Coordinates of C-alpha atoms in Angstrom, one line a residue:
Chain A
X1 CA 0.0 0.0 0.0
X2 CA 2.9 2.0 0.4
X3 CA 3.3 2.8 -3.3
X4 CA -0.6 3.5 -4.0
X5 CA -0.5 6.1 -0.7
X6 CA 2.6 7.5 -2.3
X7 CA 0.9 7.4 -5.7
X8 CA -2.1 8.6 -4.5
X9 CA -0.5 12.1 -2.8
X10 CA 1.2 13.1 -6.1
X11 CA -1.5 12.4 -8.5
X12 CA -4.0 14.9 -5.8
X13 CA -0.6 17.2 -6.2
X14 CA -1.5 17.1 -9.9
X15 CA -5.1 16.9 -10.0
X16 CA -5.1 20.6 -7.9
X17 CA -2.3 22.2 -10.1
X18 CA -4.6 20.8 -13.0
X19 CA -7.1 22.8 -11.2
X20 CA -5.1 26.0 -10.3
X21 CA -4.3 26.1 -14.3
X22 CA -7.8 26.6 -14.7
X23 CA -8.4 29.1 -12.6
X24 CA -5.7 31.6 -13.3
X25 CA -5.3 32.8 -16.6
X26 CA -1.4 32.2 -16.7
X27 CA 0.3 30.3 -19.2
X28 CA 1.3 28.5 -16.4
X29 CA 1.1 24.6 -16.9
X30 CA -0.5 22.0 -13.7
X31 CA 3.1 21.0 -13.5
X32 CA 4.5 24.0 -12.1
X33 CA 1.8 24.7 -9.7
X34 CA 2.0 21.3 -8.5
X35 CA 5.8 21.7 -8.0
X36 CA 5.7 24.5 -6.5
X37 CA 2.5 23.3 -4.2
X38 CA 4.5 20.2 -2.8
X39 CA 7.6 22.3 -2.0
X40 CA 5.6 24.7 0.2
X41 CA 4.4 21.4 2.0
X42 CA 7.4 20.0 2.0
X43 CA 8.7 22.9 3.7
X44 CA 5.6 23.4 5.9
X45 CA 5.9 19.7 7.1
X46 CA 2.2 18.6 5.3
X47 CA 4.1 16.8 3.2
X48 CA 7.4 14.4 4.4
X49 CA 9.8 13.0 2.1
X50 CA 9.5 9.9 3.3
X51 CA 5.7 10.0 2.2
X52 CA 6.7 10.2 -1.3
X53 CA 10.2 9.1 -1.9
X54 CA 9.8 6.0 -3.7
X55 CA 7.5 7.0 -6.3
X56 CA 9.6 10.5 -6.5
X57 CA 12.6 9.0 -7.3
X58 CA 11.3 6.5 -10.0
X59 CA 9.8 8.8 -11.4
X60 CA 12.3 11.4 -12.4
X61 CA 14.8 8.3 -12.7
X62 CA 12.4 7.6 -15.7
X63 CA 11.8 10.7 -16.8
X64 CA 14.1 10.8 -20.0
X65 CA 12.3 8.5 -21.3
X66 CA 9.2 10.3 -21.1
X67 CA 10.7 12.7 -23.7
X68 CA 10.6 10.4 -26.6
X69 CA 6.9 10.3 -27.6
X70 CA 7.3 14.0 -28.0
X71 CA 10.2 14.2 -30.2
X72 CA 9.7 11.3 -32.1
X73 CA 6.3 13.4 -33.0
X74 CA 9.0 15.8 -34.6
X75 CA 8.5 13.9 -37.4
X76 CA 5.5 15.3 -38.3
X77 CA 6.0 19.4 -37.7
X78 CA 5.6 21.3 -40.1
X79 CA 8.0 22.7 -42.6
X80 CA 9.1 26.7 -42.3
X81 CA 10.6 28.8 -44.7
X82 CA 12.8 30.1 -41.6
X83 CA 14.0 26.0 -40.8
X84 CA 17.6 26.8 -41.5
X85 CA 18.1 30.5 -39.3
X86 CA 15.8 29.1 -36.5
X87 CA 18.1 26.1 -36.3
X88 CA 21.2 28.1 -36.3
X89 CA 19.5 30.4 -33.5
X90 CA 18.6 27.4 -31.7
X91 CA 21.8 26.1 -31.3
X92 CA 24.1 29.2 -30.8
X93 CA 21.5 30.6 -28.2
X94 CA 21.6 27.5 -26.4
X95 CA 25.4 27.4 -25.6
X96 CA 25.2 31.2 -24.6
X97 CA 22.5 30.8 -22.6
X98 CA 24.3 28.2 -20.8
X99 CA 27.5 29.7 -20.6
X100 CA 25.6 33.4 -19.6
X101 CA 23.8 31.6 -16.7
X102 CA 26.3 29.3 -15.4
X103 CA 29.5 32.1 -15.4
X104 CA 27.2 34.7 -13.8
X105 CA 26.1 31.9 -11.3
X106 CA 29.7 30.7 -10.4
X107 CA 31.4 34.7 -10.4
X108 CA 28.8 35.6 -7.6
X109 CA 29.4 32.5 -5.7
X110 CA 33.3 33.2 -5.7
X111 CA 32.8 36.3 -5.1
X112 CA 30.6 36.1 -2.2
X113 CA 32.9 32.9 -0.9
X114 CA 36.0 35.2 -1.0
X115 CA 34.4 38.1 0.7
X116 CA 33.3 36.0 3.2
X117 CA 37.1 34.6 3.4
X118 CA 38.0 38.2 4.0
X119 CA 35.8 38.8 7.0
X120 CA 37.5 36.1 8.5
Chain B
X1 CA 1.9 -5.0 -39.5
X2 CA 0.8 -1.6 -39.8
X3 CA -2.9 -2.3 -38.9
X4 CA -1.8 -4.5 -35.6
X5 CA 0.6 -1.7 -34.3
X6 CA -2.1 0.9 -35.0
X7 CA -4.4 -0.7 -33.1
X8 CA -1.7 -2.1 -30.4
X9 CA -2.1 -0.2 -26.9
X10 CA 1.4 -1.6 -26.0
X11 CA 3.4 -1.0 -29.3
X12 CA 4.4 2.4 -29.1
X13 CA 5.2 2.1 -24.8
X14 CA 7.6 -1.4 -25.9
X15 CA 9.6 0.2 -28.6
X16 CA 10.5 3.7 -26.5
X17 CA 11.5 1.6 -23.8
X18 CA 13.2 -0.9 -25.8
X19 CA 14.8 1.7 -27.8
X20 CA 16.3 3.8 -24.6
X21 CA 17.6 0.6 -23.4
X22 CA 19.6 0.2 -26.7
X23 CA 20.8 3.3 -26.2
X24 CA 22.4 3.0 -22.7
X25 CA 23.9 0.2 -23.9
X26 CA 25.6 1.3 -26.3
X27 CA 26.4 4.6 -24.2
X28 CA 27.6 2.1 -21.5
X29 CA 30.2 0.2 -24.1
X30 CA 31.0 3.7 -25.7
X31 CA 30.9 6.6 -23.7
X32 CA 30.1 8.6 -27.1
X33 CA 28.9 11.0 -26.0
X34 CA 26.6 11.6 -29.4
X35 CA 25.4 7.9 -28.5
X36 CA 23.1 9.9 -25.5
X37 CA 20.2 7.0 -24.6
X38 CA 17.7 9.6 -25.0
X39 CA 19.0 10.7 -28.7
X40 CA 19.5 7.2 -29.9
X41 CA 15.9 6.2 -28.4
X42 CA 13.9 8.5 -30.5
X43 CA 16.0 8.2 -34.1
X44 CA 15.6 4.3 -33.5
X45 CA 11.8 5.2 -33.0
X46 CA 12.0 7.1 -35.9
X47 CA 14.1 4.7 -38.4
X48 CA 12.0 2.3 -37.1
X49 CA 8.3 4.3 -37.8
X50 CA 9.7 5.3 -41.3
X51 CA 10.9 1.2 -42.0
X52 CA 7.8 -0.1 -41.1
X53 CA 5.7 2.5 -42.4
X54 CA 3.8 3.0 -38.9
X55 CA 1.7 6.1 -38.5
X56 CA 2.9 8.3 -35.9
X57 CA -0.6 8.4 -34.3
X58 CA -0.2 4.4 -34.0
X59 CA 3.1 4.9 -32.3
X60 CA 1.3 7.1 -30.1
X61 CA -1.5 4.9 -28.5
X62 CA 0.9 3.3 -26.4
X63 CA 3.8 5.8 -25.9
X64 CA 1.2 8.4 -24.9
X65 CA 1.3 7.1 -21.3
X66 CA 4.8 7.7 -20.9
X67 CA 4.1 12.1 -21.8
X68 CA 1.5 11.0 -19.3
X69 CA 3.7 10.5 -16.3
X70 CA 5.5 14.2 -16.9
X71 CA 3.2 16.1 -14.9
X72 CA 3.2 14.0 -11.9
X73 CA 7.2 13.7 -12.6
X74 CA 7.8 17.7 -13.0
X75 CA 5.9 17.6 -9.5
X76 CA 8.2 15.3 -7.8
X77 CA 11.3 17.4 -8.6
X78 CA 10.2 19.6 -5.6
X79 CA 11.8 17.0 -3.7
X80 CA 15.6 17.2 -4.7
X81 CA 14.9 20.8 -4.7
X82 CA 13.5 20.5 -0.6
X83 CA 16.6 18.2 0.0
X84 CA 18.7 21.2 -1.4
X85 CA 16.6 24.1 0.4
X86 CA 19.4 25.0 2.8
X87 CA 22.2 25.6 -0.6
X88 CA 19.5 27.4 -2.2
X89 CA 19.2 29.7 1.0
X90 CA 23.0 30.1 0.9
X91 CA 23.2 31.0 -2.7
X92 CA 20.1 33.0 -3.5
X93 CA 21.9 36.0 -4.7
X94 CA 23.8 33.9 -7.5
X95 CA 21.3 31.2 -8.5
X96 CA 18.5 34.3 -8.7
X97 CA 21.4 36.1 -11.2
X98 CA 21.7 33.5 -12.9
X99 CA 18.5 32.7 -14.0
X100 CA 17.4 36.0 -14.6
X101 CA 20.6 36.5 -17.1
X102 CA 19.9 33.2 -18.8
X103 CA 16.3 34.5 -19.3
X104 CA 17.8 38.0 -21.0
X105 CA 20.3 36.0 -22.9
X106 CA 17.8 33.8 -24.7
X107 CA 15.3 36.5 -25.9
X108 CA 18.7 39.2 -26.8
X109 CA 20.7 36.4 -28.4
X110 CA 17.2 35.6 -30.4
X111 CA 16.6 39.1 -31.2
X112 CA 19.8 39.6 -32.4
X113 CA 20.1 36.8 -34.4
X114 CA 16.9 37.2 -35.9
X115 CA 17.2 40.5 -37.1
X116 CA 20.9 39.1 -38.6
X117 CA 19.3 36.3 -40.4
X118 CA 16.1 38.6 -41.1
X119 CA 13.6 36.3 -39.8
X120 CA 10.1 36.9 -40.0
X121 CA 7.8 38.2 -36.2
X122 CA 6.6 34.7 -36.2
X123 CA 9.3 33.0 -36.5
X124 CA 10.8 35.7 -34.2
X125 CA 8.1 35.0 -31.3
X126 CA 8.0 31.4 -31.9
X127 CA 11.5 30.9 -31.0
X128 CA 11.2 33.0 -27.6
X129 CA 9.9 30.6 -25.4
X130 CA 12.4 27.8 -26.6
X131 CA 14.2 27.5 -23.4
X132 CA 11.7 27.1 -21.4
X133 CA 9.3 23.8 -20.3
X134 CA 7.1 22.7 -23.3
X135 CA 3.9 23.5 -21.3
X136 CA 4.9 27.0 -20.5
X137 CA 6.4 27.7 -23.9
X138 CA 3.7 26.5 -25.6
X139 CA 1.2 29.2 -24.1
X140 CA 3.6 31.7 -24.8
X141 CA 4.0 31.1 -27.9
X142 CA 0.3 31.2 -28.8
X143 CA -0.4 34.4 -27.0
X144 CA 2.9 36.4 -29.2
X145 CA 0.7 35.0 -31.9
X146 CA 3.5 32.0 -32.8
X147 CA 3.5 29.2 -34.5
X148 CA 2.8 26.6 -31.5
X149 CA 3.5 23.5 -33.5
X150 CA 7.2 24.8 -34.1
X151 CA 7.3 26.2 -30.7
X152 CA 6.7 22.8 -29.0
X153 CA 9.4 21.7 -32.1
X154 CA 12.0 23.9 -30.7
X155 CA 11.5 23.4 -27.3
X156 CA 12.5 20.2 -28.0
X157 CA 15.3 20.4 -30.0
X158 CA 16.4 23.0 -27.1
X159 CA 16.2 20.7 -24.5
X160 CA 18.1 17.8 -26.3
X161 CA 20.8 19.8 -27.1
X162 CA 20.9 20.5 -23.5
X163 CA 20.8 17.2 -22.7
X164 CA 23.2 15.6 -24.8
X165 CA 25.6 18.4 -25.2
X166 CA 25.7 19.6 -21.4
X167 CA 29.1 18.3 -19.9
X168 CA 31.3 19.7 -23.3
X169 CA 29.8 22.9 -22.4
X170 CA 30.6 22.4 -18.5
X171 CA 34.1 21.8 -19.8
X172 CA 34.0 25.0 -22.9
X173 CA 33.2 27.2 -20.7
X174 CA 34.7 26.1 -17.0
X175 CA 31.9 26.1 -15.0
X176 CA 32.7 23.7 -12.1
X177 CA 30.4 24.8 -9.3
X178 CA 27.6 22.4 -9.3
X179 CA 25.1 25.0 -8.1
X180 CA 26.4 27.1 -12.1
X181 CA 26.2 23.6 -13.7
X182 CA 22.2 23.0 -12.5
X183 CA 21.5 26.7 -13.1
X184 CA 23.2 26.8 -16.7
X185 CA 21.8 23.3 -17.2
X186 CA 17.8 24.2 -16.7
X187 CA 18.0 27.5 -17.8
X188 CA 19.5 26.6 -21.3
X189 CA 17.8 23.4 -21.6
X190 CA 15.1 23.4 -19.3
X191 CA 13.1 19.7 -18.0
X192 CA 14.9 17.4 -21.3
X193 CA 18.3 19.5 -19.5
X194 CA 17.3 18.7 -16.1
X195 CA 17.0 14.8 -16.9
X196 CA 20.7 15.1 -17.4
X197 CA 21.6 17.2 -14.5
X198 CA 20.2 14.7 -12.3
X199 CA 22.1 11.9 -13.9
X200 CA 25.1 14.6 -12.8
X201 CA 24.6 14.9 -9.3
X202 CA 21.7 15.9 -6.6
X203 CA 22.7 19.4 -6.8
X204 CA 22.8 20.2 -10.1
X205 CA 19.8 17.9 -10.9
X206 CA 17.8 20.4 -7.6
X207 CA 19.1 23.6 -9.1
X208 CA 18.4 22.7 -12.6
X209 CA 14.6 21.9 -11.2
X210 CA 14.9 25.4 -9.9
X211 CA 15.7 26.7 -12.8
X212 CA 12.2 25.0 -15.6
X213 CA 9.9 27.2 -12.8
X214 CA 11.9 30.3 -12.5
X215 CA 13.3 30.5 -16.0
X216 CA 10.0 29.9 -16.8
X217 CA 7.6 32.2 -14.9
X218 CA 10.0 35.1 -15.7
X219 CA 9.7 34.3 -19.2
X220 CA 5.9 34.7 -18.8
X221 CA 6.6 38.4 -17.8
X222 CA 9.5 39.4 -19.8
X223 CA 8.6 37.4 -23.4
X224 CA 5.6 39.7 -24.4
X225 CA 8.1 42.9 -24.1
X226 CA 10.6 41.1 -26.1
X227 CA 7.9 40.5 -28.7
X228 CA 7.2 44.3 -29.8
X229 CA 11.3 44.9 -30.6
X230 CA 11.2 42.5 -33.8

Protein backbone atom coordinates (compact mmCIF):
# COMPACT_ATOMS: atom_id res chain seq x y z
CA UNK A 1 0.00 0.00 0.00
CA UNK A 2 2.88 2.00 0.43
CA UNK A 3 3.32 2.78 -3.30
CA UNK A 4 -0.57 3.45 -4.02
CA UNK A 5 -0.46 6.15 -0.73
CA UNK A 6 2.64 7.53 -2.30
CA UNK A 7 0.89 7.44 -5.69
CA UNK A 8 -2.10 8.58 -4.50
CA UNK A 9 -0.48 12.12 -2.84
CA UNK A 10 1.16 13.08 -6.09
CA UNK A 11 -1.49 12.37 -8.49
CA UNK A 12 -3.97 14.93 -5.85
CA UNK A 13 -0.61 17.24 -6.16
CA UNK A 14 -1.46 17.06 -9.95
CA UNK A 15 -5.05 16.93 -10.03
CA UNK A 16 -5.08 20.59 -7.93
CA UNK A 17 -2.26 22.15 -10.08
CA UNK A 18 -4.57 20.83 -12.96
CA UNK A 19 -7.14 22.76 -11.15
CA UNK A 20 -5.13 26.05 -10.30
CA UNK A 21 -4.33 26.08 -14.27
CA UNK A 22 -7.75 26.57 -14.67
CA UNK A 23 -8.45 29.15 -12.61
CA UNK A 24 -5.70 31.59 -13.32
CA UNK A 25 -5.26 32.82 -16.60
CA UNK A 26 -1.41 32.17 -16.74
CA UNK A 27 0.32 30.28 -19.19
CA UNK A 28 1.35 28.50 -16.40
CA UNK A 29 1.08 24.57 -16.91
CA UNK A 30 -0.53 22.03 -13.65
CA UNK A 31 3.12 21.03 -13.45
CA UNK A 32 4.53 24.00 -12.05
CA UNK A 33 1.80 24.71 -9.69
CA UNK A 34 1.98 21.34 -8.47
CA UNK A 35 5.77 21.65 -8.04
CA UNK A 36 5.66 24.48 -6.48
CA UNK A 37 2.51 23.25 -4.15
CA UNK A 38 4.54 20.23 -2.78
CA UNK A 39 7.57 22.25 -1.98
CA UNK A 40 5.64 24.75 0.17
CA UNK A 41 4.43 21.44 2.00
CA UNK A 42 7.42 19.99 2.04
CA UNK A 43 8.67 22.90 3.75
CA UNK A 44 5.57 23.44 5.88
CA UNK A 45 5.88 19.71 7.10
CA UNK A 46 2.21 18.56 5.32
CA UNK A 47 4.07 16.77 3.17
CA UNK A 48 7.40 14.40 4.44
CA UNK A 49 9.79 13.04 2.12
CA UNK A 50 9.45 9.87 3.28
CA UNK A 51 5.65 10.01 2.17
CA UNK A 52 6.67 10.24 -1.30
CA UNK A 53 10.17 9.11 -1.94
CA UNK A 54 9.79 6.03 -3.70
CA UNK A 55 7.51 6.99 -6.26
CA UNK A 56 9.59 10.54 -6.49
CA UNK A 57 12.62 8.95 -7.27
CA UNK A 58 11.28 6.52 -9.97
CA UNK A 59 9.76 8.81 -11.45
CA UNK A 60 12.30 11.44 -12.39
CA UNK A 61 14.82 8.29 -12.73
CA UNK A 62 12.40 7.64 -15.69
CA UNK A 63 11.76 10.66 -16.76
CA UNK A 64 14.12 10.84 -19.95
CA UNK A 65 12.27 8.50 -21.27
CA UNK A 66 9.21 10.33 -21.10
CA UNK A 67 10.66 12.72 -23.73
CA UNK A 68 10.60 10.41 -26.55
CA UNK A 69 6.92 10.32 -27.58
CA UNK A 70 7.26 14.04 -27.98
CA UNK A 71 10.24 14.19 -30.19
CA UNK A 72 9.73 11.25 -32.08
CA UNK A 73 6.29 13.40 -33.03
CA UNK A 74 9.02 15.84 -34.55
CA UNK A 75 8.53 13.93 -37.45
CA UNK A 76 5.51 15.33 -38.35
CA UNK A 77 5.96 19.40 -37.67
CA UNK A 78 5.58 21.31 -40.05
CA UNK A 79 8.03 22.71 -42.61
CA UNK A 80 9.11 26.71 -42.31
CA UNK A 81 10.63 28.76 -44.73
CA UNK A 82 12.77 30.14 -41.61
CA UNK A 83 13.95 26.00 -40.81
CA UNK A 84 17.57 26.77 -41.48
CA UNK A 85 18.10 30.53 -39.34
CA UNK A 86 15.79 29.14 -36.46
CA UNK A 87 18.11 26.09 -36.33
CA UNK A 88 21.18 28.09 -36.30
CA UNK A 89 19.54 30.45 -33.45
CA UNK A 90 18.56 27.40 -31.67
CA UNK A 91 21.75 26.05 -31.31
CA UNK A 92 24.09 29.19 -30.82
CA UNK A 93 21.50 30.60 -28.19
CA UNK A 94 21.58 27.49 -26.42
CA UNK A 95 25.36 27.43 -25.60
CA UNK A 96 25.22 31.18 -24.60
CA UNK A 97 22.54 30.76 -22.60
CA UNK A 98 24.26 28.20 -20.77
CA UNK A 99 27.53 29.67 -20.58
CA UNK A 100 25.55 33.41 -19.63
CA UNK A 101 23.85 31.56 -16.75
CA UNK A 102 26.32 29.27 -15.39
CA UNK A 103 29.51 32.08 -15.44
CA UNK A 104 27.16 34.72 -13.85
CA UNK A 105 26.05 31.90 -11.34
CA UNK A 106 29.68 30.74 -10.39
CA UNK A 107 31.38 34.67 -10.45
CA UNK A 108 28.78 35.62 -7.58
CA UNK A 109 29.38 32.50 -5.73
CA UNK A 110 33.33 33.20 -5.66
CA UNK A 111 32.80 36.25 -5.05
CA UNK A 112 30.65 36.09 -2.23
CA UNK A 113 32.94 32.93 -0.89
CA UNK A 114 35.98 35.17 -0.99
CA UNK A 115 34.39 38.10 0.67
CA UNK A 116 33.31 36.05 3.19
CA UNK A 117 37.08 34.62 3.36
CA UNK A 118 38.01 38.23 4.03
CA UNK A 119 35.79 38.81 6.97
CA UNK A 120 37.47 36.07 8.47
CA UNK B 1 1.93 -4.96 -39.50
CA UNK B 2 0.81 -1.62 -39.78
CA UNK B 3 -2.91 -2.30 -38.91
CA UNK B 4 -1.80 -4.48 -35.55
CA UNK B 5 0.56 -1.70 -34.34
CA UNK B 6 -2.14 0.88 -34.96
CA UNK B 7 -4.41 -0.73 -33.12
CA UNK B 8 -1.66 -2.10 -30.39
CA UNK B 9 -2.07 -0.24 -26.89
CA UNK B 10 1.36 -1.57 -25.98
CA UNK B 11 3.42 -1.00 -29.31
CA UNK B 12 4.44 2.38 -29.11
CA UNK B 13 5.16 2.07 -24.76
CA UNK B 14 7.62 -1.42 -25.95
CA UNK B 15 9.56 0.22 -28.64
CA UNK B 16 10.49 3.66 -26.46
CA UNK B 17 11.51 1.57 -23.83
CA UNK B 18 13.21 -0.92 -25.76
CA UNK B 19 14.75 1.67 -27.81
CA UNK B 20 16.27 3.84 -24.59
CA UNK B 21 17.59 0.62 -23.44
CA UNK B 22 19.58 0.17 -26.75
CA UNK B 23 20.79 3.35 -26.17
CA UNK B 24 22.39 3.00 -22.66
CA UNK B 25 23.91 0.19 -23.91
CA UNK B 26 25.65 1.33 -26.31
CA UNK B 27 26.45 4.59 -24.18
CA UNK B 28 27.56 2.08 -21.47
CA UNK B 29 30.23 0.22 -24.13
CA UNK B 30 31.04 3.65 -25.73
CA UNK B 31 30.93 6.65 -23.72
CA UNK B 32 30.06 8.57 -27.06
CA UNK B 33 28.91 11.01 -26.04
CA UNK B 34 26.56 11.55 -29.43
CA UNK B 35 25.41 7.88 -28.48
CA UNK B 36 23.06 9.86 -25.54
CA UNK B 37 20.20 7.04 -24.59
CA UNK B 38 17.73 9.64 -25.04
CA UNK B 39 19.03 10.66 -28.75
CA UNK B 40 19.50 7.17 -29.88
CA UNK B 41 15.87 6.17 -28.43
CA UNK B 42 13.93 8.45 -30.53
CA UNK B 43 16.00 8.18 -34.11
CA UNK B 44 15.59 4.33 -33.47
CA UNK B 45 11.80 5.16 -33.01
CA UNK B 46 12.01 7.10 -35.89
CA UNK B 47 14.12 4.71 -38.45
CA UNK B 48 11.97 2.34 -37.10
CA UNK B 49 8.27 4.28 -37.84
CA UNK B 50 9.75 5.35 -41.34
CA UNK B 51 10.92 1.24 -42.03
CA UNK B 52 7.82 -0.12 -41.15
CA UNK B 53 5.71 2.46 -42.40
CA UNK B 54 3.81 3.02 -38.93
CA UNK B 55 1.69 6.12 -38.52
CA UNK B 56 2.85 8.34 -35.87
CA UNK B 57 -0.64 8.41 -34.35
CA UNK B 58 -0.20 4.38 -34.02
CA UNK B 59 3.09 4.93 -32.33
CA UNK B 60 1.34 7.08 -30.08
CA UNK B 61 -1.50 4.88 -28.50
CA UNK B 62 0.88 3.28 -26.36
CA UNK B 63 3.75 5.77 -25.94
CA UNK B 64 1.15 8.41 -24.92
CA UNK B 65 1.31 7.08 -21.26
CA UNK B 66 4.81 7.69 -20.87
CA UNK B 67 4.14 12.12 -21.80
CA UNK B 68 1.52 10.99 -19.34
CA UNK B 69 3.69 10.48 -16.33
CA UNK B 70 5.51 14.19 -16.90
CA UNK B 71 3.22 16.10 -14.91
CA UNK B 72 3.23 13.95 -11.90
CA UNK B 73 7.18 13.67 -12.64
CA UNK B 74 7.77 17.69 -13.02
CA UNK B 75 5.87 17.58 -9.53
CA UNK B 76 8.22 15.33 -7.78
CA UNK B 77 11.33 17.35 -8.61
CA UNK B 78 10.18 19.55 -5.62
CA UNK B 79 11.83 16.97 -3.70
CA UNK B 80 15.57 17.24 -4.68
CA UNK B 81 14.88 20.81 -4.70
CA UNK B 82 13.48 20.47 -0.63
CA UNK B 83 16.64 18.24 -0.04
CA UNK B 84 18.67 21.23 -1.37
CA UNK B 85 16.58 24.14 0.40
CA UNK B 86 19.43 25.05 2.77
CA UNK B 87 22.24 25.62 -0.57
CA UNK B 88 19.51 27.45 -2.23
CA UNK B 89 19.21 29.69 1.02
CA UNK B 90 22.98 30.10 0.86
CA UNK B 91 23.16 30.97 -2.65
CA UNK B 92 20.05 32.97 -3.55
CA UNK B 93 21.94 35.96 -4.68
CA UNK B 94 23.79 33.91 -7.54
CA UNK B 95 21.29 31.23 -8.47
CA UNK B 96 18.53 34.29 -8.72
CA UNK B 97 21.38 36.11 -11.15
CA UNK B 98 21.68 33.50 -12.92
CA UNK B 99 18.46 32.70 -13.97
CA UNK B 100 17.45 35.99 -14.64
CA UNK B 101 20.64 36.49 -17.11
CA UNK B 102 19.85 33.22 -18.83
CA UNK B 103 16.32 34.53 -19.33
CA UNK B 104 17.79 37.98 -21.01
CA UNK B 105 20.31 36.03 -22.87
CA UNK B 106 17.82 33.76 -24.73
CA UNK B 107 15.35 36.50 -25.86
CA UNK B 108 18.70 39.22 -26.80
CA UNK B 109 20.75 36.37 -28.40
CA UNK B 110 17.19 35.61 -30.42
CA UNK B 111 16.61 39.10 -31.17
CA UNK B 112 19.83 39.65 -32.35
CA UNK B 113 20.15 36.80 -34.43
CA UNK B 114 16.90 37.21 -35.91
CA UNK B 115 17.22 40.55 -37.13
CA UNK B 116 20.91 39.14 -38.64
CA UNK B 117 19.34 36.32 -40.44
CA UNK B 118 16.11 38.60 -41.08
CA UNK B 119 13.57 36.30 -39.77
CA UNK B 120 10.12 36.95 -40.02
CA UNK B 121 7.78 38.23 -36.16
CA UNK B 122 6.60 34.72 -36.24
CA UNK B 123 9.33 33.03 -36.46
CA UNK B 124 10.75 35.69 -34.23
CA UNK B 125 8.09 35.02 -31.31
CA UNK B 126 8.02 31.40 -31.88
CA UNK B 127 11.47 30.90 -31.01
CA UNK B 128 11.20 32.97 -27.64
CA UNK B 129 9.85 30.56 -25.38
CA UNK B 130 12.36 27.80 -26.57
CA UNK B 131 14.21 27.47 -23.35
CA UNK B 132 11.72 27.06 -21.43
CA UNK B 133 9.26 23.84 -20.32
CA UNK B 134 7.13 22.70 -23.32
CA UNK B 135 3.87 23.53 -21.29
CA UNK B 136 4.88 27.00 -20.54
CA UNK B 137 6.45 27.75 -23.94
CA UNK B 138 3.72 26.45 -25.56
CA UNK B 139 1.23 29.16 -24.12
CA UNK B 140 3.60 31.71 -24.75
CA UNK B 141 4.05 31.09 -27.92
CA UNK B 142 0.25 31.20 -28.78
CA UNK B 143 -0.37 34.43 -27.04
CA UNK B 144 2.91 36.41 -29.18
CA UNK B 145 0.69 35.03 -31.92
CA UNK B 146 3.53 32.00 -32.84
CA UNK B 147 3.53 29.19 -34.52
CA UNK B 148 2.79 26.56 -31.52
CA UNK B 149 3.49 23.49 -33.55
CA UNK B 150 7.15 24.78 -34.11
CA UNK B 151 7.32 26.20 -30.69
CA UNK B 152 6.74 22.82 -29.00
CA UNK B 153 9.42 21.72 -32.05
CA UNK B 154 12.04 23.95 -30.73
CA UNK B 155 11.47 23.39 -27.26
CA UNK B 156 12.54 20.23 -28.01
CA UNK B 157 15.35 20.38 -30.02
CA UNK B 158 16.37 22.98 -27.12
CA UNK B 159 16.20 20.68 -24.49
CA UNK B 160 18.13 17.79 -26.30
CA UNK B 161 20.85 19.80 -27.15
CA UNK B 162 20.94 20.47 -23.54
CA UNK B 163 20.84 17.20 -22.68
CA UNK B 164 23.24 15.64 -24.85
CA UNK B 165 25.64 18.38 -25.17
CA UNK B 166 25.75 19.63 -21.41
CA UNK B 167 29.07 18.27 -19.94
CA UNK B 168 31.25 19.68 -23.32
CA UNK B 169 29.79 22.93 -22.37
CA UNK B 170 30.65 22.42 -18.54
CA UNK B 171 34.13 21.82 -19.85
CA UNK B 172 33.96 25.04 -22.86
CA UNK B 173 33.21 27.19 -20.67
CA UNK B 174 34.73 26.09 -17.03
CA UNK B 175 31.95 26.15 -14.99
CA UNK B 176 32.75 23.74 -12.12
CA UNK B 177 30.38 24.80 -9.33
CA UNK B 178 27.64 22.38 -9.28
CA UNK B 179 25.13 25.00 -8.13
CA UNK B 180 26.39 27.11 -12.07
CA UNK B 181 26.21 23.57 -13.72
CA UNK B 182 22.21 22.97 -12.55
CA UNK B 183 21.51 26.70 -13.09
CA UNK B 184 23.20 26.79 -16.67
CA UNK B 185 21.83 23.28 -17.20
CA UNK B 186 17.84 24.23 -16.67
CA UNK B 187 18.05 27.52 -17.83
CA UNK B 188 19.48 26.65 -21.32
CA UNK B 189 17.76 23.41 -21.58
CA UNK B 190 15.13 23.35 -19.34
CA UNK B 191 13.11 19.68 -17.98
CA UNK B 192 14.91 17.43 -21.28
CA UNK B 193 18.25 19.52 -19.47
CA UNK B 194 17.34 18.70 -16.09
CA UNK B 195 16.96 14.82 -16.89
CA UNK B 196 20.68 15.07 -17.40
CA UNK B 197 21.55 17.24 -14.51
CA UNK B 198 20.24 14.73 -12.28
CA UNK B 199 22.11 11.87 -13.87
CA UNK B 200 25.09 14.59 -12.84
CA UNK B 201 24.58 14.87 -9.35
CA UNK B 202 21.73 15.90 -6.56
CA UNK B 203 22.74 19.38 -6.81
CA UNK B 204 22.77 20.16 -10.14
CA UNK B 205 19.76 17.88 -10.89
CA UNK B 206 17.84 20.38 -7.60
CA UNK B 207 19.14 23.60 -9.07
CA UNK B 208 18.42 22.66 -12.55
CA UNK B 209 14.57 21.87 -11.21
CA UNK B 210 14.88 25.39 -9.90
CA UNK B 211 15.69 26.74 -12.80
CA UNK B 212 12.20 25.02 -15.57
CA UNK B 213 9.89 27.16 -12.80
CA UNK B 214 11.90 30.28 -12.53
CA UNK B 215 13.27 30.50 -16.03
CA UNK B 216 9.99 29.89 -16.79
CA UNK B 217 7.65 32.21 -14.86
CA UNK B 218 10.02 35.08 -15.74
CA UNK B 219 9.73 34.32 -19.22
CA UNK B 220 5.94 34.74 -18.83
CA UNK B 221 6.62 38.36 -17.76
CA UNK B 222 9.52 39.37 -19.78
CA UNK B 223 8.61 37.39 -23.42
CA UNK B 224 5.60 39.73 -24.37
CA UNK B 225 8.09 42.95 -24.06
CA UNK B 226 10.62 41.10 -26.10
CA UNK B 227 7.89 40.46 -28.66
CA UNK B 228 7.20 44.27 -29.80
CA UNK B 229 11.29 44.89 -30.64
CA UNK B 230 11.24 42.49 -33.77
Amino acid sequence: MKIVRQFSIITLLALIGEGLHYLIPLPVPGSIYGMLLLLIALCLKIIKPEQIRETASFLIEIMPMMFIPAAVGLLESGNTADLVPMLIIIVVSTALVFGASGLVTQAVIRAEKKSKEEQV
Amino acid sequence: MSAFVSTSAFFGLAVSLLAYQAGAILYKKTRFPLFNPLLVAIVLTMVLLAVFQIPYDGYNAGAKYLSYLLTPATICLALPLYEKLGLLKKNAKAILLGILTGVLTTMVCILALGALLRISHTAYVTLLPKSITTAIGMGVSEELGGNVTLTVASIIVTGLLGNITAPMLCRLFRITEPIAKGIAIGSASHAVGTARAMQMGETEGAMSSLSIAVAGLLTVVVAPLFAQLL
